[in-house]
Amino acid sequence: MSAQRKNAITVVKAETRQRLAELDEPDGLDEALLNNYENGAGAIEGAQFARISAATSIGRGAHAASAGADRTLSRMSALSVAPKWFMRDYLATKEIILSSWFNLLLICVPLGWASAFLGWGPISTFTLNFLSLIPLALILGDITEDLAVRFGDVVGGLINATFGNVVEIMVSLFALFKNLFTVVAASLLGSILSNLLLVLGCSFFLGGLFNSVQTFNAVSNRACSSLLMLACIGISIPSAASMILRNANSPTPDPDADPLDPEVHERWILEVSRGTAIILLVCYMCYLAFQLKTHSYLFKGDDDDAVPMLTLGTSIGLLTVITAVVAICSEFLTDSIKDVSKQTHLSEAFIGLIILPIAGNACEHLTACIVAMRNKMDLSMGVAVGSSIQIALFAIPFNVVVGWATGHPFSLDFTPFAALVLVVCVVNANFVTADATSHWLLGVQLIALYCLVSVAYFYQ
């Protein structure tokens, strides 16, 4: 999650934060409890009783209103005597859970686990756990952003960097530990393409429907575009080298070895990939310093006075629980990929490149489109492009390093076609955003390119 994604979610959640901030006003908690009661979800007691009776007496007798209030008091009195911090966390958690219709998919979490334990079949297990990751990604985005608001730009940026793409990282790590290297490469590459083409394209299209021509910051766009191009080159070099070594009698580090020996090639590509991964991680650290420190003014949001919705303890607790749930769902999801591929005749590359990124990018997609329709294209660009940079400069090399440390030889040796697709899509995205303006037709072009890639992988 980039700093601009944090700012974008802050804009989307501005009304919610305002309502929760009113709890700190005199009588603010009483007003919140009264509203909660009138919505059928809370209770009031003591001095608020008369106000409840008046609010509920329309079309009824006063005696009936009092009886109804008494019943509510007996059922929900714990809320009215709870500490203010508890009531604030209760209302904030309720706002987070009810903030999107996608969160109805939370029902798939227990169903997905039941499918895995009771043997309902790989397709059911994959589908239910895949659907579970969509609301979990949305909730994780809200909680991570809330912690970032609390701790400020630098620490908050590091929190965003760690948890901003936790769904994609979890899925790729579990696939890595199962030696599903094709799924690892495809899911991370697919996340980049999904953000650069689908998320950005939908943002341009929907924003262009409400605004004729939209503009965004050219300086930050050039910096992000050059970083994406650097990551693209870094990822493509091992793939290109591998292709050359397989088709030519090239010299190898060991002059006595057969240059066409597959083991020699694999070791050489692995060493190049690990060196490249370290360089990309260093570049990512530099990007964080650029974004959070030296040029932070380029990424500032419109609302720097935002206040956290949740208390610190509740935020950390929810973050821990949701991350653990994501890990379990990711485990069940990756366990079923091979069987799903066999039964549906969909390649592992298509599942990883096209299907899996939908769950991880749900938060980016929703947030980017909302702020684009509000004509805040700097934030929308930051969400889509910033997330792509995090995957390219952090998630991919992180998987290489973790595989190195755990004995799983994952390299940057993507297929030649995958490397070509990445280069074409990054070059196209840089070309489309070069003049720092957008309209709906550019969005159509980006979405069309994503569909072309999807069709190519479907029939691959």
CSV table of C-alpha atoms in Angstrom, one decimal:
chain,number,residue,atom,x,y,z
A,1,MET,CA,0.0,0.0,0.0
A,2,SER,CA,1.5,3.3,-1.0
A,3,ALA,CA,1.2,6.6,0.8
A,4,GLN,CA,-1.3,7.8,-1.8
A,5,ARG,CA,-3.4,4.6,-1.2
A,6,LYS,CA,-3.5,5.6,2.5
A,7,ASN,CA,-4.6,9.1,1.5
A,8,ALA,CA,-7.2,7.6,-0.9
A,9,ILE,CA,-8.8,5.4,1.8
A,10,THR,CA,-8.7,8.4,4.2
A,11,VAL,CA,-10.8,10.3,1.7
A,12,VAL,CA,-13.3,7.4,1.2
A,13,LYS,CA,-13.6,7.0,5.0
A,14,ALA,CA,-13.8,10.8,5.8
A,15,GLU,CA,-17.4,10.7,6.8
A,16,THR,CA,-16.9,7.7,9.0
A,17,ARG,CA,-14.0,9.4,10.8
A,18,GLN,CA,-16.1,12.5,11.3
A,19,ARG,CA,-18.9,10.6,12.9
A,20,LEU,CA,-16.5,8.8,15.2
A,21,ALA,CA,-14.7,12.0,16.1
A,22,GLU,CA,-18.0,13.3,17.4
A,23,LEU,CA,-17.8,10.7,20.2
A,24,ASP,CA,-15.1,12.9,21.8
A,25,GLU,CA,-17.5,15.9,21.9
A,26,PRO,CA,-19.7,16.5,25.0
A,27,ASP,CA,-22.8,14.3,24.8
A,28,GLY,CA,-21.3,12.7,21.7
A,29,LEU,CA,-21.4,9.2,23.1
A,30,ASP,CA,-25.1,9.7,24.1
A,31,GLU,CA,-26.0,10.8,20.6
A,32,ALA,CA,-24.2,7.8,19.1
A,33,LEU,CA,-26.0,5.4,21.4
A,34,LEU,CA,-29.3,7.1,20.6
A,35,ASN,CA,-28.7,6.7,16.8
A,36,ASN,CA,-27.6,3.2,17.4
A,37,TYR,CA,-30.8,2.4,19.2
A,38,GLU,CA,-33.0,4.0,16.6
A,39,ASN,CA,-31.3,1.8,14.0
A,40,GLY,CA,-32.2,-1.3,16.1
A,41,ALA,CA,-28.6,-2.1,17.0
A,42,GLY,CA,-28.0,-0.6,20.5
A,43,ALA,CA,-29.4,0.6,23.8
A,44,ILE,CA,-29.7,3.7,26.0
A,45,GLU,CA,-30.4,3.9,29.7
A,46,GLY,CA,-30.9,6.5,32.5
A,47,ALA,CA,-31.2,10.1,31.3
A,48,GLN,CA,-31.7,9.0,27.6
A,49,PHE,CA,-34.9,7.0,28.4
A,50,ALA,CA,-37.2,9.9,27.9
A,51,ARG,CA,-35.6,10.7,24.5
A,52,ILE,CA,-35.9,7.1,23.4
A,53,SER,CA,-39.6,7.1,24.4
A,54,ALA,CA,-40.3,10.3,22.4
A,55,ALA,CA,-38.4,8.9,19.4
A,56,THR,CA,-40.4,5.7,19.3
A,57,SER,CA,-43.8,7.0,20.3
A,58,ILE,CA,-44.9,8.1,16.8
A,59,GLY,CA,-48.0,6.1,15.9
A,60,ARG,CA,-48.0,4.2,19.2
A,61,GLY,CA,-49.1,4.7,22.7
A,62,ALA,CA,-46.7,6.1,25.3
A,63,HIS,CA,-47.0,2.9,27.3
A,64,ALA,CA,-46.0,0.7,24.3
A,65,ALA,CA,-43.0,3.0,23.6
A,66,SER,CA,-41.9,2.7,27.2
A,67,ALA,CA,-42.3,-1.1,27.2
A,68,GLY,CA,-40.2,-1.3,24.0
A,69,ALA,CA,-37.5,0.8,25.5
A,70,ASP,CA,-37.4,-1.4,28.6
A,71,ARG,CA,-37.0,-4.5,26.5
A,72,THR,CA,-34.1,-3.0,24.6
A,73,LEU,CA,-32.5,-1.9,27.9
A,74,SER,CA,-32.7,-5.4,29.3
A,75,ARG,CA,-31.1,-6.9,26.1
A,76,MET,CA,-28.4,-4.4,25.3
A,77,SER,CA,-27.6,-2.4,28.5
A,78,ALA,CA,-23.9,-3.5,28.3
A,79,LEU,CA,-23.3,-1.0,25.6
A,80,SER,CA,-24.7,2.0,27.5
A,81,VAL,CA,-22.4,1.3,30.5
A,82,ALA,CA,-19.3,0.4,28.5
A,83,PRO,CA,-16.3,2.7,28.6
A,84,LYS,CA,-16.0,5.3,25.8
A,85,TRP,CA,-13.1,3.5,24.2
A,86,PHE,CA,-15.1,0.3,24.0
A,87,MET,CA,-18.1,2.1,22.4
A,88,ARG,CA,-15.8,3.9,19.9
A,89,ASP,CA,-14.2,0.6,18.9
A,90,TYR,CA,-17.5,-1.1,18.7
A,91,LEU,CA,-18.9,1.6,16.4
A,92,ALA,CA,-15.7,1.8,14.3
A,93,THR,CA,-15.6,-2.0,13.8
A,94,LYS,CA,-19.2,-2.0,12.8
A,95,GLU,CA,-18.5,0.8,10.3
A,96,ILE,CA,-15.6,-1.2,8.8
A,97,ILE,CA,-17.6,-4.4,8.5
A,98,LEU,CA,-20.7,-2.7,7.1
A,99,SER,CA,-18.8,-0.3,4.8
A,100,SER,CA,-19.0,-2.5,1.7
A,101,TRP,CA,-21.4,-5.1,0.3
A,102,PHE,CA,-18.3,-7.2,-0.5
A,103,ASN,CA,-18.1,-7.9,3.2
A,104,LEU,CA,-21.1,-10.2,2.9
A,105,LEU,CA,-18.6,-12.7,1.5
A,106,LEU,CA,-17.2,-13.1,5.0
A,107,ILE,CA,-19.7,-16.0,5.3
A,108,CYS,CA,-17.4,-17.8,2.9
A,109,VAL,CA,-14.6,-18.0,5.5
A,110,PRO,CA,-16.2,-20.7,7.7
A,111,LEU,CA,-17.6,-22.4,4.6
A,112,GLY,CA,-14.2,-22.5,3.0
A,113,TRP,CA,-12.6,-24.0,6.1
A,114,ALA,CA,-15.4,-26.6,6.3
A,115,SER,CA,-14.9,-27.5,2.7
A,116,ALA,CA,-11.2,-28.1,3.3
A,117,PHE,CA,-11.8,-30.2,6.5
A,118,LEU,CA,-14.9,-32.1,5.3
A,119,GLY,CA,-13.6,-32.8,1.8
A,120,TRP,CA,-16.3,-31.0,-0.3
A,121,GLY,CA,-13.9,-31.1,-3.3
A,122,PRO,CA,-11.1,-28.9,-4.6
A,123,ILE,CA,-13.3,-26.7,-6.7
A,124,SER,CA,-15.5,-25.8,-3.7
A,125,THR,CA,-12.5,-25.3,-1.4
A,126,PHE,CA,-10.8,-23.1,-4.0
A,127,THR,CA,-13.9,-21.0,-4.8
A,128,LEU,CA,-14.9,-20.5,-1.1
A,129,ASN,CA,-11.5,-19.5,0.1
A,130,PHE,CA,-10.9,-17.3,-3.0
A,131,LEU,CA,-14.1,-15.4,-2.2
A,132,SER,CA,-13.1,-15.2,1.5
A,133,LEU,CA,-10.0,-13.3,0.5
A,134,ILE,CA,-11.9,-10.4,-1.1
A,135,PRO,CA,-13.6,-9.0,2.1
A,136,LEU,CA,-10.5,-9.9,4.2
A,137,ALA,CA,-8.4,-7.7,1.8
A,138,LEU,CA,-10.8,-4.9,2.2
A,139,ILE,CA,-10.9,-5.0,6.0
A,140,LEU,CA,-7.1,-5.4,6.1
A,141,GLY,CA,-6.8,-2.2,4.0
A,142,ASP,CA,-9.0,-0.3,6.4
A,143,ILE,CA,-7.1,-1.5,9.5
A,144,THR,CA,-3.7,-0.9,8.0
A,145,GLU,CA,-4.7,2.6,6.9
A,146,ASP,CA,-6.0,3.3,10.4
A,147,LEU,CA,-2.7,2.4,12.0
A,148,ALA,CA,-0.9,4.5,9.4
A,149,VAL,CA,-3.0,7.5,10.3
A,150,ARG,CA,-2.1,7.0,14.0
A,151,PHE,CA,1.7,6.6,13.6
A,152,GLY,CA,2.3,9.3,11.0
A,153,ASP,CA,4.0,9.3,7.6
A,154,VAL,CA,7.2,7.4,8.2
A,155,VAL,CA,6.1,4.6,10.6
A,156,GLY,CA,2.7,4.5,8.9
A,157,GLY,CA,4.4,4.1,5.5
A,158,LEU,CA,6.4,1.2,6.8
A,159,ILE,CA,3.2,-0.4,8.1
A,160,ASN,CA,1.6,0.1,4.7
A,161,ALA,CA,4.7,-1.4,3.0
A,162,THR,CA,4.5,-4.5,5.2
A,163,PHE,CA,0.7,-5.2,5.2
A,164,GLY,CA,-0.5,-3.3,2.1
A,165,ASN,CA,-0.3,-6.4,-0.1
A,166,VAL,CA,-0.4,-9.1,2.5
A,167,VAL,CA,-3.0,-11.2,0.6
A,168,GLU,CA,-0.8,-11.4,-2.5
A,169,ILE,CA,2.3,-12.1,-0.4
A,170,MET,CA,0.5,-14.8,1.7
A,171,VAL,CA,-0.8,-16.6,-1.3
A,172,SER,CA,2.6,-16.5,-3.1
A,173,LEU,CA,4.5,-17.7,0.0
A,174,PHE,CA,2.2,-20.7,0.5
A,175,ALA,CA,2.5,-21.5,-3.2
A,176,LEU,CA,6.3,-21.1,-2.8
A,177,PHE,CA,6.5,-23.5,0.1
A,178,LYS,CA,4.6,-26.1,-2.0
A,179,ASN,CA,7.0,-25.6,-4.9
A,180,LEU,CA,4.3,-24.2,-7.1
A,181,PHE,CA,6.7,-21.8,-8.8
A,182,THR,CA,4.5,-21.3,-11.8
A,183,VAL,CA,1.7,-20.1,-9.5
A,184,VAL,CA,4.1,-17.8,-7.5
A,185,ALA,CA,5.4,-16.1,-10.7
A,186,ALA,CA,2.0,-15.9,-12.3
A,187,SER,CA,0.1,-14.5,-9.3
A,188,LEU,CA,2.7,-11.8,-8.6
A,189,LEU,CA,3.0,-10.9,-12.3
A,190,GLY,CA,-0.8,-10.9,-12.5
A,191,SER,CA,-1.1,-8.5,-9.6
A,192,ILE,CA,1.1,-6.1,-11.4
A,193,LEU,CA,-0.9,-6.4,-14.7
A,194,SER,CA,-4.2,-6.2,-12.8
A,195,ASN,CA,-3.2,-2.9,-11.1
A,196,LEU,CA,-1.6,-1.4,-14.2
A,197,LEU,CA,-4.2,-2.3,-16.7
A,198,LEU,CA,-7.5,-3.3,-15.0
A,199,VAL,CA,-7.5,-1.1,-11.9
A,200,LEU,CA,-6.0,1.9,-13.6
A,201,GLY,CA,-8.2,1.4,-16.7
A,202,CYS,CA,-11.4,1.3,-14.7
A,203,SER,CA,-10.2,4.4,-12.8
A,204,PHE,CA,-9.6,6.3,-16.1
A,205,PHE,CA,-12.9,5.1,-17.5
A,206,LEU,CA,-15.1,5.9,-14.5
A,207,GLY,CA,-13.3,9.1,-13.8
A,208,GLY,CA,-13.7,10.1,-17.4
A,209,LEU,CA,-17.4,9.6,-17.4
A,210,PHE,CA,-17.8,12.2,-14.6
A,211,ASN,CA,-15.0,14.5,-15.7
A,212,SER,CA,-14.0,15.3,-19.3
A,213,VAL,CA,-10.2,15.4,-18.8
A,214,GLN,CA,-8.4,14.7,-15.6
A,215,THR,CA,-4.9,15.5,-14.6
A,216,PHE,CA,-2.4,14.2,-12.0
A,217,ASN,CA,1.1,15.0,-10.7
A,218,ALA,CA,3.6,14.7,-13.5
A,219,VAL,CA,6.7,14.6,-11.2
A,220,SER,CA,5.5,11.7,-9.0
A,221,ASN,CA,4.2,9.9,-12.1
A,222,ARG,CA,7.6,10.0,-13.8
A,223,ALA,CA,9.3,8.7,-10.7
A,224,CYS,CA,6.9,5.8,-10.4
A,225,SER,CA,7.1,5.1,-14.1
A,226,SER,CA,10.8,4.9,-14.1
A,227,LEU,CA,10.8,2.6,-11.1
A,228,LEU,CA,8.3,0.3,-12.8
A,229,MET,CA,10.5,0.2,-15.9
A,230,LEU,CA,13.6,-0.6,-13.7
A,231,ALA,CA,11.7,-3.5,-12.0
A,232,CYS,CA,10.5,-4.7,-15.4
A,233,ILE,CA,14.1,-4.8,-16.7
A,234,GLY,CA,15.3,-6.5,-13.6
A,235,ILE,CA,12.7,-9.2,-13.8
A,236,SER,CA,13.2,-9.7,-17.5
A,237,ILE,CA,17.0,-10.0,-17.6
A,238,PRO,CA,17.1,-13.5,-15.9
A,239,SER,CA,14.3,-14.7,-18.2
A,240,ALA,CA,16.1,-13.4,-21.3
A,241,ALA,CA,19.4,-14.9,-20.1
A,242,SER,CA,17.8,-18.2,-19.5
A,243,MET,CA,16.2,-18.3,-23.0
A,244,ILE,CA,19.6,-17.5,-24.5
A,245,LEU,CA,21.4,-20.1,-22.5
A,246,ARG,CA,18.9,-22.8,-23.6
A,247,ASN,CA,19.3,-22.0,-27.2
A,248,ALA,CA,23.0,-21.1,-27.6
A,249,ASN,CA,26.4,-22.4,-26.7
A,250,SER,CA,27.1,-19.6,-24.3
A,251,PRO,CA,30.0,-19.5,-21.9
A,252,THR,CA,29.2,-20.3,-18.2
A,253,PRO,CA,31.0,-19.4,-15.0
A,254,ASP,CA,32.5,-22.9,-15.0
A,255,PRO,CA,34.7,-23.4,-18.1
A,256,ASP,CA,35.0,-27.1,-17.6
A,257,ALA,CA,31.2,-27.7,-17.4
A,258,ASP,CA,29.0,-28.4,-20.3
A,259,PRO,CA,27.4,-25.0,-21.2
A,260,LEU,CA,24.2,-26.9,-22.1
A,261,ASP,CA,24.0,-28.7,-18.8
A,262,PRO,CA,20.5,-27.8,-17.3
A,263,GLU,CA,21.9,-27.9,-13.7
A,264,VAL,CA,24.6,-25.4,-14.6
A,265,HIS,CA,22.0,-23.1,-16.2
A,266,GLU,CA,19.6,-23.4,-13.3
A,267,ARG,CA,22.3,-22.5,-10.8
A,268,TRP,CA,23.5,-19.6,-12.9
A,269,ILE,CA,20.0,-18.2,-13.3
A,270,LEU,CA,19.3,-18.7,-9.6
A,271,GLU,CA,22.4,-16.7,-8.7
A,272,VAL,CA,21.5,-13.9,-11.1
A,273,SER,CA,18.0,-13.8,-9.7
A,274,ARG,CA,19.1,-13.6,-6.1
A,275,GLY,CA,21.5,-10.8,-6.9
A,276,THR,CA,18.8,-9.0,-8.8
A,277,ALA,CA,16.3,-9.5,-5.9
A,278,ILE,CA,18.7,-7.8,-3.5
A,279,ILE,CA,19.2,-4.8,-5.8
A,280,LEU,CA,15.4,-4.5,-6.3
A,281,LEU,CA,14.9,-4.5,-2.5
A,282,VAL,CA,17.5,-1.8,-2.1
A,283,CYS,CA,15.6,0.2,-4.7
A,284,TYR,CA,12.4,-0.3,-2.8
A,285,MET,CA,14.0,1.1,0.3
A,286,CYS,CA,15.1,4.1,-1.7
A,287,TYR,CA,11.5,4.5,-3.0
A,288,LEU,CA,10.2,4.5,0.5
A,289,ALA,CA,12.7,7.2,1.5
A,290,PHE,CA,11.7,9.2,-1.5
A,291,GLN,CA,8.0,8.8,-0.8
A,292,LEU,CA,8.0,9.2,3.0
A,293,LYS,CA,10.9,11.6,3.6
A,294,THR,CA,12.7,13.6,0.9
A,295,HIS,CA,9.7,14.2,-1.5
A,296,SER,CA,6.8,13.4,0.8
A,297,TYR,CA,5.1,16.7,-0.3
A,298,LEU,CA,4.4,15.0,-3.7
A,299,PHE,CA,2.3,12.3,-2.0
A,300,LYS,CA,0.5,14.4,0.6
A,301,GLY,CA,-3.3,13.9,0.9
A,302,ASP,CA,-6.0,16.5,1.2
A,303,ASP,CA,-6.8,15.5,4.8
A,304,ASP,CA,-3.6,15.4,7.0
A,305,ASP,CA,-5.7,16.0,10.2
A,306,ALA,CA,-7.4,12.6,10.0
A,307,VAL,CA,-7.9,10.8,13.3
A,308,PRO,CA,-7.7,7.1,13.9
A,309,MET,CA,-11.1,5.2,14.0
A,310,LEU,CA,-9.9,2.4,16.4
A,311,THR,CA,-7.8,2.4,19.5
A,312,LEU,CA,-4.3,1.0,19.2
A,313,GLY,CA,-4.9,-2.3,21.0
A,314,THR,CA,-8.0,-3.0,18.9
A,315,SER,CA,-6.2,-2.2,15.7
A,316,ILE,CA,-3.3,-4.5,16.4
A,317,GLY,CA,-5.6,-7.2,17.6
A,318,LEU,CA,-7.8,-7.1,14.5
A,319,LEU,CA,-4.7,-6.9,12.3
A,320,THR,CA,-3.3,-10.0,13.9
A,321,VAL,CA,-6.5,-12.0,13.7
A,322,ILE,CA,-7.3,-11.0,10.1
A,323,THR,CA,-3.8,-11.8,9.0
A,324,ALA,CA,-4.0,-15.2,10.6
A,325,VAL,CA,-7.3,-15.8,8.8
A,326,VAL,CA,-5.8,-14.7,5.5
A,327,ALA,CA,-2.9,-17.2,6.1
A,328,ILE,CA,-5.3,-20.1,6.7
A,329,CYS,CA,-7.5,-19.3,3.7
A,330,SER,CA,-4.3,-18.9,1.5
A,331,GLU,CA,-3.1,-22.3,2.7
A,332,PHE,CA,-6.4,-24.0,1.7
A,333,LEU,CA,-6.5,-22.1,-1.5
A,334,THR,CA,-3.0,-23.1,-2.7
A,335,ASP,CA,-3.6,-26.7,-1.6
A,336,SER,CA,-6.4,-27.0,-4.1
A,337,ILE,CA,-4.8,-25.3,-7.1
A,338,LYS,CA,-3.3,-28.4,-8.7
A,339,ASP,CA,-6.6,-30.4,-8.5
A,340,VAL,CA,-8.6,-27.4,-9.7
A,341,SER,CA,-6.3,-27.0,-12.7
A,342,LYS,CA,-6.7,-30.7,-13.6
A,343,GLN,CA,-10.5,-30.7,-13.2
A,344,THR,CA,-11.3,-27.4,-15.0
A,345,HIS,CA,-8.5,-27.7,-17.6
A,346,LEU,CA,-7.3,-24.2,-16.7
A,347,SER,CA,-3.6,-23.8,-16.6
A,348,GLU,CA,-1.9,-22.9,-13.3
A,349,ALA,CA,-0.5,-19.8,-15.1
A,350,PHE,CA,-4.1,-18.6,-15.9
A,351,ILE,CA,-5.3,-19.3,-12.4
A,352,GLY,CA,-2.3,-17.4,-11.0
A,353,LEU,CA,-2.2,-14.5,-13.5
A,354,ILE,CA,-5.9,-13.8,-13.9
A,355,ILE,CA,-8.0,-15.3,-11.1
A,356,LEU,CA,-5.9,-14.9,-7.9
A,357,PRO,CA,-5.1,-11.2,-8.3
A,358,ILE,CA,-8.9,-10.4,-8.3
A,359,ALA,CA,-9.0,-11.2,-4.5
A,360,GLY,CA,-5.8,-9.3,-3.6
A,361,ASN,CA,-6.7,-6.3,-5.7
A,362,ALA,CA,-10.3,-5.8,-4.6
A,363,CYS,CA,-9.4,-3.1,-2.1
A,364,GLU,CA,-7.2,-1.2,-4.7
A,365,HIS,CA,-9.9,-1.5,-7.4
A,366,LEU,CA,-12.7,-0.2,-5.2
A,367,THR,CA,-10.7,2.6,-3.7
A,368,ALA,CA,-9.1,3.8,-6.9
A,369,CYS,CA,-12.4,3.9,-8.8
A,370,ILE,CA,-14.2,5.9,-6.0
A,371,VAL,CA,-11.5,8.6,-5.7
A,372,ALA,CA,-11.3,8.8,-9.5
A,373,MET,CA,-15.0,9.5,-9.8
A,374,ARG,CA,-14.4,12.3,-7.2
A,375,ASN,CA,-11.7,13.8,-9.5
A,376,LYS,CA,-8.8,12.9,-7.2
A,377,MET,CA,-6.6,11.3,-9.9
A,378,ASP,CA,-3.3,11.7,-7.9
A,379,LEU,CA,-4.8,9.4,-5.3
A,380,SER,CA,-6.2,7.0,-7.9
A,381,MET,CA,-2.8,6.8,-9.7
A,382,GLY,CA,-1.0,6.3,-6.4
A,383,VAL,CA,-3.3,3.4,-5.5
A,384,ALA,CA,-2.9,1.5,-8.8
A,385,VAL,CA,0.7,2.3,-9.7
A,386,GLY,CA,2.0,2.4,-6.1
A,387,SER,CA,0.6,-1.1,-5.5
A,388,SER,CA,2.3,-2.3,-8.7
A,389,ILE,CA,5.6,-0.9,-7.5
A,390,GLN,CA,5.3,-2.7,-4.2
A,391,ILE,CA,4.7,-6.0,-5.9
A,392,ALA,CA,7.5,-5.5,-8.5
A,393,LEU,CA,10.2,-4.1,-6.1
A,394,PHE,CA,9.2,-5.8,-2.9
A,395,ALA,CA,6.9,-8.9,-3.2
A,396,ILE,CA,8.7,-10.6,-6.1
A,397,PRO,CA,12.3,-10.2,-4.8
A,398,PHE,CA,11.0,-11.0,-1.3
A,399,ASN,CA,9.8,-14.4,-2.5
A,400,VAL,CA,13.2,-15.0,-4.1
A,401,VAL,CA,15.0,-14.2,-0.9
A,402,VAL,CA,12.6,-16.3,1.2
A,403,GLY,CA,13.0,-19.2,-1.2
A,404,TRP,CA,16.7,-18.8,-0.9
A,405,ALA,CA,16.6,-18.9,2.9
A,406,THR,CA,14.2,-21.9,3.1
A,407,GLY,CA,15.6,-24.0,0.3
A,408,HIS,CA,13.0,-23.4,-2.3
A,409,PRO,CA,14.8,-22.4,-5.5
A,410,PHE,CA,12.5,-19.8,-6.9
A,411,SER,CA,14.1,-17.6,-9.5
A,412,LEU,CA,13.1,-14.8,-11.8
A,413,ASP,CA,13.2,-17.1,-14.8
A,414,PHE,CA,9.7,-16.3,-16.0
A,415,THR,CA,8.6,-17.8,-19.3
A,416,PRO,CA,9.6,-15.7,-22.4
A,417,PHE,CA,6.0,-15.0,-23.1
A,418,ALA,CA,5.4,-13.7,-19.5
A,419,ALA,CA,8.4,-11.5,-19.6
A,420,LEU,CA,7.2,-10.1,-23.0
A,421,VAL,CA,3.7,-9.4,-21.6
A,422,LEU,CA,5.2,-7.6,-18.6
A,423,VAL,CA,7.4,-5.4,-20.8
A,424,VAL,CA,4.6,-4.6,-23.2
A,425,CYS,CA,2.2,-3.7,-20.4
A,426,VAL,CA,4.6,-1.5,-18.5
A,427,VAL,CA,5.7,0.3,-21.6
A,428,ASN,CA,2.0,0.8,-22.6
A,429,ALA,CA,1.1,2.1,-19.1
A,430,ASN,CA,4.0,4.5,-19.1
A,431,PHE,CA,3.0,5.8,-22.6
A,432,VAL,CA,-0.6,6.3,-21.6
A,433,THR,CA,0.3,8.3,-18.5
A,434,ALA,CA,3.2,10.2,-20.0
A,435,ASP,CA,1.4,13.5,-20.4
A,436,ALA,CA,-0.2,13.3,-16.9
A,437,THR,CA,-3.7,13.5,-18.2
A,438,SER,CA,-6.5,10.9,-18.6
A,439,HIS,CA,-9.9,10.4,-20.1
A,440,TRP,CA,-12.3,7.6,-20.5
A,441,LEU,CA,-11.0,6.3,-23.9
A,442,LEU,CA,-7.5,5.7,-22.3
A,443,GLY,CA,-9.3,3.6,-19.7
A,444,VAL,CA,-10.9,1.5,-22.4
A,445,GLN,CA,-7.5,0.9,-24.0
A,446,LEU,CA,-6.0,-0.3,-20.8
A,447,ILE,CA,-9.0,-2.6,-20.1
A,448,ALA,CA,-8.8,-3.9,-23.6
A,449,LEU,CA,-5.1,-4.8,-23.3
A,450,TYR,CA,-5.9,-6.6,-20.0
A,451,CYS,CA,-8.6,-8.6,-21.8
A,452,LEU,CA,-6.1,-9.5,-24.6
A,453,VAL,CA,-3.6,-10.8,-22.1
A,454,SER,CA,-6.4,-12.8,-20.4
A,455,VAL,CA,-7.5,-14.4,-23.7
A,456,ALA,CA,-3.9,-15.3,-24.5
A,457,TYR,CA,-3.3,-17.0,-21.2
A,458,PHE,CA,-6.7,-18.7,-21.3
A,459,TYR,CA,-5.8,-20.5,-24.6
A,460,GLN,CA,-2.1,-20.9,-23.8
